[in-house]
PDB file of C-alpha atoms in Angstrom:
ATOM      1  CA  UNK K   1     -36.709   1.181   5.467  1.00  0.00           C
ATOM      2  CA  UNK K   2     -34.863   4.247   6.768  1.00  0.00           C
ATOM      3  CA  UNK K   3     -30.693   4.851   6.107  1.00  0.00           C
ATOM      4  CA  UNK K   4     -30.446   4.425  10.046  1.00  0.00           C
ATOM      5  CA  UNK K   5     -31.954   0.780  10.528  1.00  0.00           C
ATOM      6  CA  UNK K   6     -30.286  -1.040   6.664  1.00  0.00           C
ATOM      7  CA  UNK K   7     -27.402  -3.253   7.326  1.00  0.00           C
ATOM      8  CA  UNK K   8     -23.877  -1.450   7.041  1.00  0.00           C
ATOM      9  CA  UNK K   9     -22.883  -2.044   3.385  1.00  0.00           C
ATOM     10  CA  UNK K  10     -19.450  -3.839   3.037  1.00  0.00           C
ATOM     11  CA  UNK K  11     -17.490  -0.500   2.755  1.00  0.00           C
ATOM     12  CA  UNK K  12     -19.257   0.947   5.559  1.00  0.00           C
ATOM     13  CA  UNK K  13     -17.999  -1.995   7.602  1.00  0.00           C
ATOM     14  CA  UNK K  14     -14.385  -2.137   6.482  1.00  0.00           C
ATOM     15  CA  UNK K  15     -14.079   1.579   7.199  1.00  0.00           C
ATOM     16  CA  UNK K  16     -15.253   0.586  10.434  1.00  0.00           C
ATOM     17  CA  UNK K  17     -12.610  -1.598  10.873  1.00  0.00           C
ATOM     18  CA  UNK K  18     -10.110   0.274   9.595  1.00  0.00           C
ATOM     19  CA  UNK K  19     -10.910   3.007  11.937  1.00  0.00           C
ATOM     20  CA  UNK K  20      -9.380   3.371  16.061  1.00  0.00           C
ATOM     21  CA  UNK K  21     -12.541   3.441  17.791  1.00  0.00           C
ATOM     22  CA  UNK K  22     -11.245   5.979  20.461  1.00  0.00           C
ATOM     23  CA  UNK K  23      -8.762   8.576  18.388  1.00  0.00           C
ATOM     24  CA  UNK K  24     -10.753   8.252  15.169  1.00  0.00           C
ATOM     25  CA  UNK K  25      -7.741   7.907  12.946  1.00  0.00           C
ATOM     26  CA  UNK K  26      -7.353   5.560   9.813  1.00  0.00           C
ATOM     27  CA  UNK K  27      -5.373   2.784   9.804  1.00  0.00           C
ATOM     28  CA  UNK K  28      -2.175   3.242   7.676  1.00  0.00           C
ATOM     29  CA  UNK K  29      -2.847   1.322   4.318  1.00  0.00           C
ATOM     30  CA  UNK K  30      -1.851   1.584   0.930  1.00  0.00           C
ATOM     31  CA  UNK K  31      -3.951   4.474  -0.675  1.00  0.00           C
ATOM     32  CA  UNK K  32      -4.734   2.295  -4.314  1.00  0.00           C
ATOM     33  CA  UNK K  33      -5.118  -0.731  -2.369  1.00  0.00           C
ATOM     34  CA  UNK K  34      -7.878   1.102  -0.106  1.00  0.00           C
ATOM     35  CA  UNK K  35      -9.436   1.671  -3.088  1.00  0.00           C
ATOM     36  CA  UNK K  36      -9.518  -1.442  -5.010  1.00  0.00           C
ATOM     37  CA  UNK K  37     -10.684  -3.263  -1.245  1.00  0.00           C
ATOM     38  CA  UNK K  38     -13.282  -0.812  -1.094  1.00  0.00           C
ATOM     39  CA  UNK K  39     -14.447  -1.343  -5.344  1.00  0.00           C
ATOM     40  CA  UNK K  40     -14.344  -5.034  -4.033  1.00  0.00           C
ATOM     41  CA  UNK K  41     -16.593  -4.048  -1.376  1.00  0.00           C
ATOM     42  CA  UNK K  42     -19.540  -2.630  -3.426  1.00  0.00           C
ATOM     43  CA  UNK K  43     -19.191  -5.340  -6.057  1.00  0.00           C
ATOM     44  CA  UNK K  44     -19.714  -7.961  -3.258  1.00  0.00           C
ATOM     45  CA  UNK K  45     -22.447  -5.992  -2.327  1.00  0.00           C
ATOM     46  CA  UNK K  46     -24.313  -6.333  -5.869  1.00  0.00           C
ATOM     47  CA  UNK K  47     -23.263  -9.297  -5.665  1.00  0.00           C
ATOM     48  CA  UNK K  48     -24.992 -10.187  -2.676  1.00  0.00           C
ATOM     49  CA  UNK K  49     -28.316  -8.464  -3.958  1.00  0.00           C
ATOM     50  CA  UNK K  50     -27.554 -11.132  -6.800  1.00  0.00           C
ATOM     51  CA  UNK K  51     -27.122  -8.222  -9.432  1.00  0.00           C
ATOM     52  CA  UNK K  52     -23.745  -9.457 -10.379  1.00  0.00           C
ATOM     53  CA  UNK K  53     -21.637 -12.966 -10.976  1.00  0.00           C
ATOM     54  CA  UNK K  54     -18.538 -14.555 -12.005  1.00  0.00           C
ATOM     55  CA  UNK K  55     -17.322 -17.649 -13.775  1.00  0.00           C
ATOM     56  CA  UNK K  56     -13.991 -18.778 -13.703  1.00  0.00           C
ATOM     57  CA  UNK K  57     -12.849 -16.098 -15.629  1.00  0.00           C
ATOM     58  CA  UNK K  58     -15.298 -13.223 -15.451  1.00  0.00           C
ATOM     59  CA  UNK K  59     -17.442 -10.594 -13.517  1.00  0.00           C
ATOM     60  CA  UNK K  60     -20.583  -9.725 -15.303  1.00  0.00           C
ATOM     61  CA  UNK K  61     -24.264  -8.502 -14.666  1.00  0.00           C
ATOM     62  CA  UNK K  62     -27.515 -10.230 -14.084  1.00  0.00           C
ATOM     63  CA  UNK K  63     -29.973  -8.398 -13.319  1.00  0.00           C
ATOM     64  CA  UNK K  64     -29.374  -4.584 -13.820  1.00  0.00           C
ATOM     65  CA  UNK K  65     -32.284  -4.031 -11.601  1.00  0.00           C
ATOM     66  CA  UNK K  66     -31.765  -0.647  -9.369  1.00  0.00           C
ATOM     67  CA  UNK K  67     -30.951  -1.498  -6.181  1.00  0.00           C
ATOM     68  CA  UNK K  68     -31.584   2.024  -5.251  1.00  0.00           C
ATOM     69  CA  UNK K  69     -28.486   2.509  -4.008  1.00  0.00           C
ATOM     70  CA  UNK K  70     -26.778   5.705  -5.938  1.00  0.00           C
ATOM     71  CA  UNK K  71     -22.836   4.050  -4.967  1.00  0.00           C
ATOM     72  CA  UNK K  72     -23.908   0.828  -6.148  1.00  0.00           C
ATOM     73  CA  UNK K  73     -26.171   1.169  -9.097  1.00  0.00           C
ATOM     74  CA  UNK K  74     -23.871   3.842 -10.848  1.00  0.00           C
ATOM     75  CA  UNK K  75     -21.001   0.805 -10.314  1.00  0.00           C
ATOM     76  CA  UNK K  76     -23.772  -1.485 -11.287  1.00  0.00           C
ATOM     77  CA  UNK K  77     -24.413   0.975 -14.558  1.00  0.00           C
ATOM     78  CA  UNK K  78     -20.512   0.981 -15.585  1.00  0.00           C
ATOM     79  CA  UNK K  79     -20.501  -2.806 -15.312  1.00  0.00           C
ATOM     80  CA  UNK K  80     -23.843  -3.427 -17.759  1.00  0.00           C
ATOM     81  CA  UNK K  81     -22.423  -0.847 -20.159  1.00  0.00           C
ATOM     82  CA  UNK K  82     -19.854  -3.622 -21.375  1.00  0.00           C
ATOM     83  CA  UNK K  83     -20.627  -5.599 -24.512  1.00  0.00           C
ATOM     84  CA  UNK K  84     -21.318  -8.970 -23.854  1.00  0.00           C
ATOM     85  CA  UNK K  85     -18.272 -10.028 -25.836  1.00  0.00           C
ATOM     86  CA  UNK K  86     -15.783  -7.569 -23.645  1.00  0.00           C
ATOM     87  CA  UNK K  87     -16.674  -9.372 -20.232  1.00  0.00           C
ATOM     88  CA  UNK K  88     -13.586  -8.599 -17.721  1.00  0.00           C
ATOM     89  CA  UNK K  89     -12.214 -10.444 -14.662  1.00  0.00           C
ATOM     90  CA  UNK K  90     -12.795  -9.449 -11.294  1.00  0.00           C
ATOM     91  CA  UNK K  91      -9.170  -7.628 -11.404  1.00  0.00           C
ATOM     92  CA  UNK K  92     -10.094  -5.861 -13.840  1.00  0.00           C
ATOM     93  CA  UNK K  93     -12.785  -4.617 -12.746  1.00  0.00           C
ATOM     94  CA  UNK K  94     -12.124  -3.699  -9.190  1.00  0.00           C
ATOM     95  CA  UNK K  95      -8.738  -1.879 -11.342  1.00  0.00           C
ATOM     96  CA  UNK K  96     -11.682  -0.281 -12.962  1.00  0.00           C
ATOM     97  CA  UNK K  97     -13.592   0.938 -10.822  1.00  0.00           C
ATOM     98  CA  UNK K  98     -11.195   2.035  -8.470  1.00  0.00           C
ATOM     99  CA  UNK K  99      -9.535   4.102 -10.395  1.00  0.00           C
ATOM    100  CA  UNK K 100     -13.096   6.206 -11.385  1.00  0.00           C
ATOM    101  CA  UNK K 101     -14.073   9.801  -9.702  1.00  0.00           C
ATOM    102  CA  UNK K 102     -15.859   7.770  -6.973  1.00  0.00           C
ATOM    103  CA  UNK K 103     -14.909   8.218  -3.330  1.00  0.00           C
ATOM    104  CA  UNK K 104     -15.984   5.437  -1.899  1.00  0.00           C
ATOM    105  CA  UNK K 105     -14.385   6.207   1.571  1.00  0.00           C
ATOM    106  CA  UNK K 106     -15.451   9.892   2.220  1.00  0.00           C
ATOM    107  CA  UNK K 107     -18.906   8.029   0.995  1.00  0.00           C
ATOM    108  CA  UNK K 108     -18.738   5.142   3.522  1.00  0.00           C
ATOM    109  CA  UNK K 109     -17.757   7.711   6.290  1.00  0.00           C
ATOM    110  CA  UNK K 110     -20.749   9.961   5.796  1.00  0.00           C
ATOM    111  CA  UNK K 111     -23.051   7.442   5.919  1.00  0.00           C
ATOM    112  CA  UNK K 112     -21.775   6.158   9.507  1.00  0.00           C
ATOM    113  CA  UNK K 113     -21.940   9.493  10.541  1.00  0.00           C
ATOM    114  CA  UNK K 114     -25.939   9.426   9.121  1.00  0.00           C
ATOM    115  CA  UNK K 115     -26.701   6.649  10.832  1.00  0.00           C
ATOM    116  CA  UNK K 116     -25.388   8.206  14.100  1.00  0.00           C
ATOM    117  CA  UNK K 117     -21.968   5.769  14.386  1.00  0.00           C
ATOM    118  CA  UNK K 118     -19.218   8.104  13.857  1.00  0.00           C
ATOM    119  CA  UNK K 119     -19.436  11.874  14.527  1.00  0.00           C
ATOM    120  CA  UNK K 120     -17.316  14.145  12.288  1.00  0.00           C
ATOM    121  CA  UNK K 121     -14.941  16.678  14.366  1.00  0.00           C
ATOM    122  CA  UNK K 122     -12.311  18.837  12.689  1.00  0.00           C
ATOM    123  CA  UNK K 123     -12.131  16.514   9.830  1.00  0.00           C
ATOM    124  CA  UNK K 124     -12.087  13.715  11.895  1.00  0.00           C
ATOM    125  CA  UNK K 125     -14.713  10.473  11.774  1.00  0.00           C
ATOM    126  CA  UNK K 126     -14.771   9.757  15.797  1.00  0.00           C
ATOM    127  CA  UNK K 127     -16.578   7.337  17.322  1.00  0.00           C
ATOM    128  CA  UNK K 128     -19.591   8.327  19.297  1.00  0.00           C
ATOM    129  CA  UNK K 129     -19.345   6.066  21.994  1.00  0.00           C
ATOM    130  CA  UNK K 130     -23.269   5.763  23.009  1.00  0.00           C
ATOM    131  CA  UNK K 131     -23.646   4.245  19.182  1.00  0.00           C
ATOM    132  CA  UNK K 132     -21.031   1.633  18.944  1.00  0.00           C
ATOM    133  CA  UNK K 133     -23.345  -0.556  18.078  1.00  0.00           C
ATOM    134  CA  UNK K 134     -26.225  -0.487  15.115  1.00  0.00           C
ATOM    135  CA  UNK K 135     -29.287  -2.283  14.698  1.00  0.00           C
ATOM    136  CA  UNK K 136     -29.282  -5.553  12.294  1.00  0.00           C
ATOM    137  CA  UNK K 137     -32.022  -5.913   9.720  1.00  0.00           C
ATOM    138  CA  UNK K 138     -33.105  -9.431  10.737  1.00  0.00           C
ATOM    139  CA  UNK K 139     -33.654  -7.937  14.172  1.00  0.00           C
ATOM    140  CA  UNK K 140     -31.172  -9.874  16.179  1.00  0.00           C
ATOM    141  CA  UNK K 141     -29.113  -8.124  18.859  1.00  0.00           C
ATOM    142  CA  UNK K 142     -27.202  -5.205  17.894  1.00  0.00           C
ATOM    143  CA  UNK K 143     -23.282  -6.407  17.941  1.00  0.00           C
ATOM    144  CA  UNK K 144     -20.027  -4.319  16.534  1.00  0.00           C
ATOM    145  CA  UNK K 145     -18.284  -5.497  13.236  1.00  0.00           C
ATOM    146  CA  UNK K 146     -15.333  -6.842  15.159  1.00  0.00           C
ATOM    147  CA  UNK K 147     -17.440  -8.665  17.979  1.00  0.00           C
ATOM    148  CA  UNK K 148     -19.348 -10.352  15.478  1.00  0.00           C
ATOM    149  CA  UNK K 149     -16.541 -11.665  13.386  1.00  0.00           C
ATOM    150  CA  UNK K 150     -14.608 -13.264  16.347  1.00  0.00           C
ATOM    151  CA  UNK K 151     -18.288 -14.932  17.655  1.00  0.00           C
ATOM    152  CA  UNK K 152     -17.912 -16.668  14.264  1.00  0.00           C
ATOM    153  CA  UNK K 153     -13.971 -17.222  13.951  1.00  0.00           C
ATOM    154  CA  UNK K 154     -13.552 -18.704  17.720  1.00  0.00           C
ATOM    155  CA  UNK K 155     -16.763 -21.047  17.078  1.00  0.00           C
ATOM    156  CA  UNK K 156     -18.216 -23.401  14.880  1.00  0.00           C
ATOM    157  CA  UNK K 157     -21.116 -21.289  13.397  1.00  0.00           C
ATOM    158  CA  UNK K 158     -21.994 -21.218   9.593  1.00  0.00           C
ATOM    159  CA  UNK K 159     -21.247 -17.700   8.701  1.00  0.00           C
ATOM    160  CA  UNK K 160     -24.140 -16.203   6.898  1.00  0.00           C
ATOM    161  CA  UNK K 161     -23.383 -14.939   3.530  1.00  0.00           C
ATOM    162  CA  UNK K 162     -22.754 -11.396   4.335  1.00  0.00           C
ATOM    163  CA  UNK K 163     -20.309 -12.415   6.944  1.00  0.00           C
ATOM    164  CA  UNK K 164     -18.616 -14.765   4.687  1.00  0.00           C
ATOM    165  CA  UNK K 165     -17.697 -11.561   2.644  1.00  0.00           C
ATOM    166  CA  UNK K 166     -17.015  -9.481   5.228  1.00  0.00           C
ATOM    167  CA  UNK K 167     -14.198 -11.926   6.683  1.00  0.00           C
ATOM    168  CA  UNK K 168     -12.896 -11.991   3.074  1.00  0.00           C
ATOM    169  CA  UNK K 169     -12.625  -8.425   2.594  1.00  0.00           C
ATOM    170  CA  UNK K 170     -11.158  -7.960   6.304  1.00  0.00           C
ATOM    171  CA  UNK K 171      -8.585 -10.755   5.129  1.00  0.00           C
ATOM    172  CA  UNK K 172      -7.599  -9.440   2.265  1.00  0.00           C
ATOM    173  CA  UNK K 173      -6.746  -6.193   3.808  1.00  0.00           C
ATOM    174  CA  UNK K 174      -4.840  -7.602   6.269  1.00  0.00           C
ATOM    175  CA  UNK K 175      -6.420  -6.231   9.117  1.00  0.00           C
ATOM    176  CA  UNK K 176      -6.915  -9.806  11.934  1.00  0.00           C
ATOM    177  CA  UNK K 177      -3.479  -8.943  13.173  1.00  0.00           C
ATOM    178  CA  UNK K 178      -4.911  -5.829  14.596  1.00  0.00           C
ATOM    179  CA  UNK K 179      -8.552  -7.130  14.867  1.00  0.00           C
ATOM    180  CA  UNK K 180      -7.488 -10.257  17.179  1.00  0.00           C
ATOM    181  CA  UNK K 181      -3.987  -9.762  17.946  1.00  0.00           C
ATOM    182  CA  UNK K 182      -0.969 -11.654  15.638  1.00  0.00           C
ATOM    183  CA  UNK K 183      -1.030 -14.766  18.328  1.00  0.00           C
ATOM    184  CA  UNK K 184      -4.827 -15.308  17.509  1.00  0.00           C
ATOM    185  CA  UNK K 185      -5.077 -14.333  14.451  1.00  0.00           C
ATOM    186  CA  UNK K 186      -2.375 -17.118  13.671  1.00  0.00           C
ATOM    187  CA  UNK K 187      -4.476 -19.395  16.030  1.00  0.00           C
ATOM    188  CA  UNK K 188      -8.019 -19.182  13.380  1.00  0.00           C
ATOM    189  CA  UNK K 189      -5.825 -19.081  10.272  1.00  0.00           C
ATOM    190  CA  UNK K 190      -7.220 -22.614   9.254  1.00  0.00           C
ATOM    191  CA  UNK K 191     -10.968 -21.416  10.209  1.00  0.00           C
ATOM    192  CA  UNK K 192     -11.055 -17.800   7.808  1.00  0.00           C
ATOM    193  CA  UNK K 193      -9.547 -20.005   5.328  1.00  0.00           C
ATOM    194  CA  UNK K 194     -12.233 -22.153   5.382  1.00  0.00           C
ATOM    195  CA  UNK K 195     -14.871 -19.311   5.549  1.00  0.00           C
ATOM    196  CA  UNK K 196     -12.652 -18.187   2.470  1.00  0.00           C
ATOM    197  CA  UNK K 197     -13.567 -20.882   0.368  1.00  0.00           C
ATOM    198  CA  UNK K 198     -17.577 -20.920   1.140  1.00  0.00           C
ATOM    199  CA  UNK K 199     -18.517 -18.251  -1.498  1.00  0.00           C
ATOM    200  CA  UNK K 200     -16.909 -18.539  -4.962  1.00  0.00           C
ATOM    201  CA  UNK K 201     -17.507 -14.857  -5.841  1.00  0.00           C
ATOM    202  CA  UNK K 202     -16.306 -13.406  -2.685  1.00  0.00           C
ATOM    203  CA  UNK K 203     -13.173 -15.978  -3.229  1.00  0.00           C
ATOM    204  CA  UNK K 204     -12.719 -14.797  -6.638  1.00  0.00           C
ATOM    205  CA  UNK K 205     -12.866 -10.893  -5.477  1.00  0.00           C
ATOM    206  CA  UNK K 206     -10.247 -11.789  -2.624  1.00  0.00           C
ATOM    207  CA  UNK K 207      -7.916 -13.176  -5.029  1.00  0.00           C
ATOM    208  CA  UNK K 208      -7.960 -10.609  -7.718  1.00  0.00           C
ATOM    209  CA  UNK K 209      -7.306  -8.061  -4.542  1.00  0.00           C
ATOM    210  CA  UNK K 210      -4.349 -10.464  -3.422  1.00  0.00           C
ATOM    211  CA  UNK K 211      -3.075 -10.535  -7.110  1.00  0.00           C
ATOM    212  CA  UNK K 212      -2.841  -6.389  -6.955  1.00  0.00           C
ATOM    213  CA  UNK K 213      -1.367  -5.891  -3.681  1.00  0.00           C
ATOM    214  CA  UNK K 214       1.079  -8.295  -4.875  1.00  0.00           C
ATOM    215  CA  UNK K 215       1.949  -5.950  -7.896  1.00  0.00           C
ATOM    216  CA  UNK K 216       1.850  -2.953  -5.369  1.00  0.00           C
ATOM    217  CA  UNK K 217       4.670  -4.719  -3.497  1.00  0.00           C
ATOM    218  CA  UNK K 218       6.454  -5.326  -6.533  1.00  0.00           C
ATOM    219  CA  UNK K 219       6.436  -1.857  -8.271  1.00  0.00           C
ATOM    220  CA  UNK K 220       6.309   0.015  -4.711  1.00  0.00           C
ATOM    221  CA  UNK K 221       3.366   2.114  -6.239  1.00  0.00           C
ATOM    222  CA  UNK K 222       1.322   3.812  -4.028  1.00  0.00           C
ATOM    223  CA  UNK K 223       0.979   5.746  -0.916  1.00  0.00           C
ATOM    224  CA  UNK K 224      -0.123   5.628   2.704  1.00  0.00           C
ATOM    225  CA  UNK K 225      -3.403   6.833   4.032  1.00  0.00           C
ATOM    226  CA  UNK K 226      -2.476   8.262   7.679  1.00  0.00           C
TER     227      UNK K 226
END
């Protein structure tokens, strides 16, 4: 399976997201909390190639399988390299790994532009407007990030599991206000809660995010990304 046709991995998406889809410019958000949302990102998706769990109290490997992924098995390799009596939480973890020589932004970004979604111009990621949307690997219609999250928060349908993640991540970077608007966003608060709670790891990974951006606010560490 070529780079072009795989599903967007959970970075790729947020950066998506996080993206204006006609100037090309980031949305401004907390430069350490970009990266711990982002480390959240590719441990969901190990997680989601069941290569990683979590207890109540702990993140820890399963299967330390390749995935043949070189972002997510070298994350995948730090993670197995603990002893089996240091297992860490999910905050520290995503602490962890966020604060290693990894870029996963600049990685995400180059990817999209790969796959022919974003072209880069003067150091910009732009959208290229023919390819706004990419190809799914089940083979269902090809929808946009956004589209496909408010089919599933304005509806009744069981998310599947890697959209159950994807609405946690989005949610835990705050971004619905400028996805749906703050009147709408406010109006499915009750329905991405529920998604919330349908996948225990992706739950646990939202919470340790919430738990950091809560000690960002409180020290007032950290910096913009324009």
């Amino acid at each position: 399976m070529t780079e072009n046709t795989q599903r967007l991995t959970f970075a790729e998406e947020i950066m998506l997201l996080l993206l204006d889809d006609e100037e090309g410019e980031m949305a401004s958000v907390d430069a350490w909390m970009l990266k711990c949302i982002l480390a959240g990102a590719v441990l969901m998706d190990l997680a989601l190639r069941d290569r990683i769990d979590t207890d109540l109290e702990h993140l820890f490997v399963i299967d330390e399988t390749p995935t043949g992924d070189t972002s997510l098995d070298t994350t995948q390799a730090i993670l197995a390299a603990a002893k089996d009596d240091d297992r860490r939480s999910a905050k520290t973890w995503i602490e962890q790994i966020a604060s290693g020589s990894e870029n996963f932004a600049l990685v995400a970004l180059k990817r999209l532009v790969t796959r022919g979604i974003l072209v880069e111009q003067e150091n910009r990621f732009l959208w290229r407007l023919q390819s706004r949307t990419y190809p799914m690997i089940n083979g269902e219609a090809e929808r946009e990030v956004r589209a496909r999250i408010q089919a599933i928060l304005f509806s009744d349908e069981v998310p599947d599991p890697h959209d159950i993640v994807i609405i946690n991540l989005a949610d835990a970077c705050g971004l619905f206000g400028a996805i749906l608007g703050d009147h709408d966003s406010e109006q499915v608060r009750e329905r991405i809660e529920h998604i919330r709670h349908m996948d225990l790891i992706g739950q646990a990974m939202t919470n340790a995010i919430r738990e950091i951006q809560g000690a960002v606010a409180l020290s007032g560490y950290g910096a913009p990304v324009v």
